[in-house]
C-alpha positions as a printed NumPy array, in Angstrom:
array([[ 93.265, 134.771, 103.562],
       [ 95.855, 132.161, 104.625],
       [ 94.592, 132.238, 108.223],
       [ 90.973, 131.925, 107.068],
       [ 91.774, 128.982, 104.824],
       [ 93.759, 127.27 , 107.608],
       [ 90.904, 127.771, 110.082],
       [ 88.371, 126.46 , 107.563],
       [ 90.439, 123.327, 106.964],
       [ 90.687, 122.721, 110.71 ],
       [ 86.934, 123.056, 111.174],
       [ 86.206, 120.822, 108.191],
       [ 88.56 , 118.138, 109.499],
       [ 87.029, 118.255, 112.991],
       [ 83.457, 118.164, 111.689],
       [ 84.357, 115.348, 109.318],
       [ 85.899, 113.293, 112.137],
       [ 82.874, 113.894, 114.381],
       [ 80.439, 112.981, 111.603],
       [ 82.363, 109.805, 110.791],
       [ 82.522, 108.887, 114.484],
       [ 78.755, 109.308, 114.864],
       [ 78.216, 107.191, 111.768],
       [ 80.49 , 104.484, 113.135],
       [ 78.762, 104.483, 116.516],
       [ 75.41 , 104.102, 114.791],
       [ 76.395, 100.784, 113.2  ],
       [ 74.577,  97.612, 114.319],
       [ 75.65 ,  96.28 , 117.712],
       [ 76.123,  92.836, 116.157],
       [ 79.678,  93.865, 115.351],
       [ 81.358,  94.126, 118.749],
       [ 83.728,  97.046, 119.036],
       [ 87.422,  96.61 , 119.768],
       [ 89.768,  99.243, 121.2  ],
       [ 93.568,  99.274, 121.244],
       [ 96.127, 101.605, 122.836],
       [ 99.694, 102.111, 121.63 ],
       [102.679, 103.719, 123.34 ],
       [106.182, 104.611, 122.114],
       [109.17 , 106.095, 123.942],
       [112.259, 106.844, 121.825],
       [115.527, 108.537, 122.819],
       [118.679, 109.109, 120.813],
       [122.28 , 110.141, 121.445],
       [121.542, 113.695, 120.183],
       [119.17 , 114.076, 123.183],
       [115.965, 113.903, 121.143],
       [113.088, 112.415, 123.161],
       [109.761, 111.317, 121.681],
       [106.812, 110.123, 123.758],
       [103.866, 109.012, 121.627],
       [100.508, 107.481, 122.535],
       [ 97.229, 106.728, 120.834],
       [ 93.911, 104.937, 121.057],
       [ 91.892, 103.496, 118.17 ],
       [ 88.555, 101.687, 118.061],
       [ 86.331,  99.945, 115.554],
       [ 84.014,  96.976, 115.081],
       [ 85.634,  93.568, 115.061],
       [ 85.002,  90.788, 112.592],
       [ 86.22 ,  90.217, 109.04 ],
       [ 85.873,  92.708, 106.205],
       [ 85.791,  96.496, 106.034],
       [ 84.603,  98.499, 109.035],
       [ 84.911, 102.066, 110.409],
       [ 87.941, 103.064, 112.469],
       [ 88.236, 106.116, 114.748],
       [ 91.025, 107.234, 117.028],
       [ 93.346, 109.9  , 118.346],
       [ 97.149, 110.088, 118.48 ],
       [ 99.29 , 112.483, 120.489],
       [102.983, 113.023, 121.09 ],
       [105.419, 115.082, 123.128],
       [108.782, 115.856, 121.541],
       [111.824, 117.618, 122.962],
       [115.124, 118.228, 121.145],
       [118.195, 120.41 , 121.324],
       [118.745, 123.519, 119.211],
       [122.001, 125.514, 119.12 ],
       [120.721, 128.057, 121.657],
       [117.709, 126.394, 123.329],
       [115.649, 123.271, 123.861],
       [112.508, 122.987, 121.734],
       [109.402, 121.314, 123.181],
       [106.506, 120.288, 120.921],
       [103.082, 118.84 , 121.675],
       [100.703, 117.483, 119.035],
       [ 97.263, 115.855, 118.98 ],
       [ 95.619, 114.337, 115.917],
       [ 92.066, 112.944, 115.815],
       [ 91.358, 110.742, 112.826],
       [ 88.815, 108.454, 111.185],
       [ 88.964, 105.9  , 108.419],
       [ 88.371, 102.316, 107.378],
       [ 89.98 ,  99.016, 108.353],
       [ 89.839,  95.642, 106.616],
       [ 90.351,  92.609, 108.861],
       [ 91.362,  89.544, 106.844],
       [ 92.78 ,  86.131, 107.829],
       [ 96.22 ,  86.727, 109.284],
       [ 96.267,  90.515, 109.085],
       [ 94.609,  93.896, 108.67 ],
       [ 94.78 ,  96.911, 106.35 ],
       [ 93.765, 100.44 , 107.412],
       [ 93.448, 103.896, 105.855],
       [ 92.742, 107.039, 107.9  ],
       [ 92.527, 110.811, 107.539],
       [ 92.733, 113.383, 110.327],
       [ 94.021, 116.798, 111.322],
       [ 97.165, 117.481, 113.368],
       [ 97.17 , 120.338, 115.879],
       [100.762, 121.232, 116.78 ],
       [101.967, 123.682, 119.438],
       [104.17 , 126.5  , 118.088],
       [104.181, 124.873, 114.66 ],
       [105.766, 127.934, 113.061],
       [108.895, 127.36 , 115.195],
       [109.245, 123.606, 114.821],
       [112.269, 122.392, 112.87 ],
       [112.484, 118.955, 111.225],
       [114.356, 116.543, 113.491],
       [115.112, 112.844, 113.45 ],
       [111.82 , 111.457, 114.739],
       [109.164, 109.02 , 113.644],
       [106.417, 111.655, 113.293],
       [105.136, 113.738, 110.39 ],
       [103.043, 116.086, 112.536],
       [105.543, 118.95 , 112.799],
       [102.967, 121.389, 111.353],
       [ 99.222, 121.877, 111.608],
       [ 97.633, 120.117, 108.667],
       [ 95.558, 117.322, 107.203],
       [ 97.276, 113.937, 107.639],
       [ 96.55 , 110.779, 105.664],
       [ 97.896, 107.439, 106.86 ],
       [ 97.939, 103.801, 105.854],
       [ 98.996, 100.66 , 107.656],
       [ 99.337,  96.974, 106.79 ],
       [ 99.938,  94.349, 109.484],
       [100.343,  90.706, 108.473],
       [101.047,  88.247, 111.255],
       [100.168,  85.162, 109.201],
       [ 98.103,  82.081, 109.944],
       [100.771,  79.936, 111.568],
       [103.998,  80.699, 109.733],
       [106.948,  82.261, 111.56 ],
       [107.203,  85.524, 109.575],
       [105.293,  88.744, 110.249],
       [105.245,  91.961, 108.237],
       [104.319,  95.583, 108.848],
       [104.138,  98.593, 106.513],
       [103.246, 102.062, 107.833],
       [103.13 , 105.428, 106.047],
       [101.728, 108.915, 106.652],
       [101.799, 112.303, 104.925],
       [101.129, 115.729, 106.453],
       [ 99.897, 118.254, 103.879],
       [100.525, 121.209, 106.206],
       [104.202, 120.429, 106.652],
       [104.574, 118.574, 103.341],
       [106.257, 115.815, 105.303],
       [106.333, 112.034, 104.793],
       [107.208, 109.175, 107.107],
       [107.188, 105.471, 106.287],
       [108.463, 102.25 , 107.85 ],
       [108.742,  98.598, 106.879],
       [109.346,  95.842, 109.43 ],
       [109.843,  92.076, 109.205],
       [109.992,  89.792, 112.258],
       [110.275,  86.056, 112.767],
       [109.183,  83.851, 115.646],
       [112.105,  82.456, 117.648],
       [110.234,  80.96 , 120.593],
       [106.66 ,  79.72 , 121.119],
       [105.318,  79.622, 124.683],
       [102.853,  77.065, 125.993],
       [100.544,  79.914, 127.024],
       [100.194,  80.957, 123.382],
       [102.684,  83.791, 123.599],
       [105.868,  84.121, 121.58 ],
       [109.148,  85.973, 121.224],
       [109.98 ,  87.58 , 117.891],
       [113.062,  89.322, 116.464],
       [113.574,  91.17 , 113.214],
       [114.634,  94.286, 111.387],
       [113.092,  97.509, 110.124],
       [113.87 , 100.508, 107.934],
       [112.14 , 103.899, 108.269],
       [112.397, 106.945, 106.024],
       [111.354, 110.551, 106.743],
       [111.36 , 113.59 , 104.475],
       [110.284, 117.203, 105.036],
       [111.571, 119.923, 102.723],
       [115.373, 119.812, 102.762],
       [115.392, 117.323, 105.658],
       [115.642, 113.588, 105.03 ],
       [116.482, 110.661, 107.282],
       [116.913, 106.913, 106.874],
       [116.554, 104.868, 110.045],
       [117.568, 101.173, 110.012],
       [117.156,  99.182, 113.194],
       [116.721,  95.863, 114.984],
       [113.646,  94.924, 117.004],
       [112.681,  92.316, 119.602],
       [109.061,  91.69 , 120.618],
       [107.167,  89.696, 123.218],
       [103.558,  88.754, 122.415],
       [101.454,  87.346, 125.249],
       [ 98.958,  85.613, 122.946],
       [ 95.955,  87.828, 123.765],
       [ 96.965,  90.999, 121.94 ],
       [ 99.486,  92.541, 124.338],
       [102.848,  93.335, 122.71 ],
       [106.01 ,  94.711, 124.307],
       [108.884,  95.669, 122.03 ],
       [112.407,  97.055, 122.106],
       [114.282,  98.618, 119.199],
       [117.771,  99.968, 118.591],
       [119.416, 101.388, 115.485],
       [120.863, 104.421, 113.717],
       [119.37 , 107.65 , 112.424],
       [121.216, 108.533, 109.22 ],
       [120.404, 112.212, 108.643],
       [121.347, 113.923, 105.375],
       [123.493, 117.018, 106.046],
       [123.057, 116.509, 109.8  ],
       [124.365, 114.668, 112.824],
       [123.68 , 110.929, 112.831],
       [122.5  , 109.376, 116.093],
       [121.866, 106.032, 117.752],
       [118.296, 105.531, 118.971],
       [116.713, 103.315, 121.609],
       [112.973, 102.64 , 121.599],
       [110.363, 100.984, 123.81 ],
       [106.896, 100.326, 122.42 ],
       [103.709,  98.584, 123.493],
       [100.334,  97.579, 122.098],
       [ 97.595,  97.117, 124.697],
       [ 94.131,  95.7  , 123.915],
       [ 91.519,  97.687, 125.848],
       [ 88.32 ,  95.979, 124.709],
       [ 87.7  ,  92.878, 122.605]])
């Protein structure tokens, strides 16, 4: 019964994502579609490595519009007697609201995780440690000329009953003649899955080229309850693919 229910949920999530994607693609061509890729590489002093990438797409312009995408990651970490390797892929669909100076998005998808029965919670920025339906939300506010920018991200995996959230604030420290800028700031992330919980404060530095490309570097500490704390180092990028 458990296997049948799990399989049914997977099929429903896939069919739902496909149906939503077809609906989105059928929208009037007047709203030009935009696509964006993201990439993250994070390594810590406990030899945990996370490589994450994703692509999302949706119509541009103000107001609410469909959003579709896929996110995948590769994770490797040390266990007492072996090294665990995990691969995950999550297609998703949802809605995004573009407003002056920012955007707000809500999505739902299904995570497919390799060997999910053997995966242990570790200090990473992912909730997809088990197969399951995942809901996510994200708020980005870069303002309309002021120096401060804000970001709030959160996701919950019903299969693993795991939560991850992060808040980030940055400020502009240098404006380039080309329209680009340098930004610095701080962030705090929190993850929880069963008996595992982690708080992750850090500092970030970002370079924006003025046309949507962002390169960032982060460093901070993973404060793990009843576990070994670690220092992390992170590289991340946002790449506009079509505008």
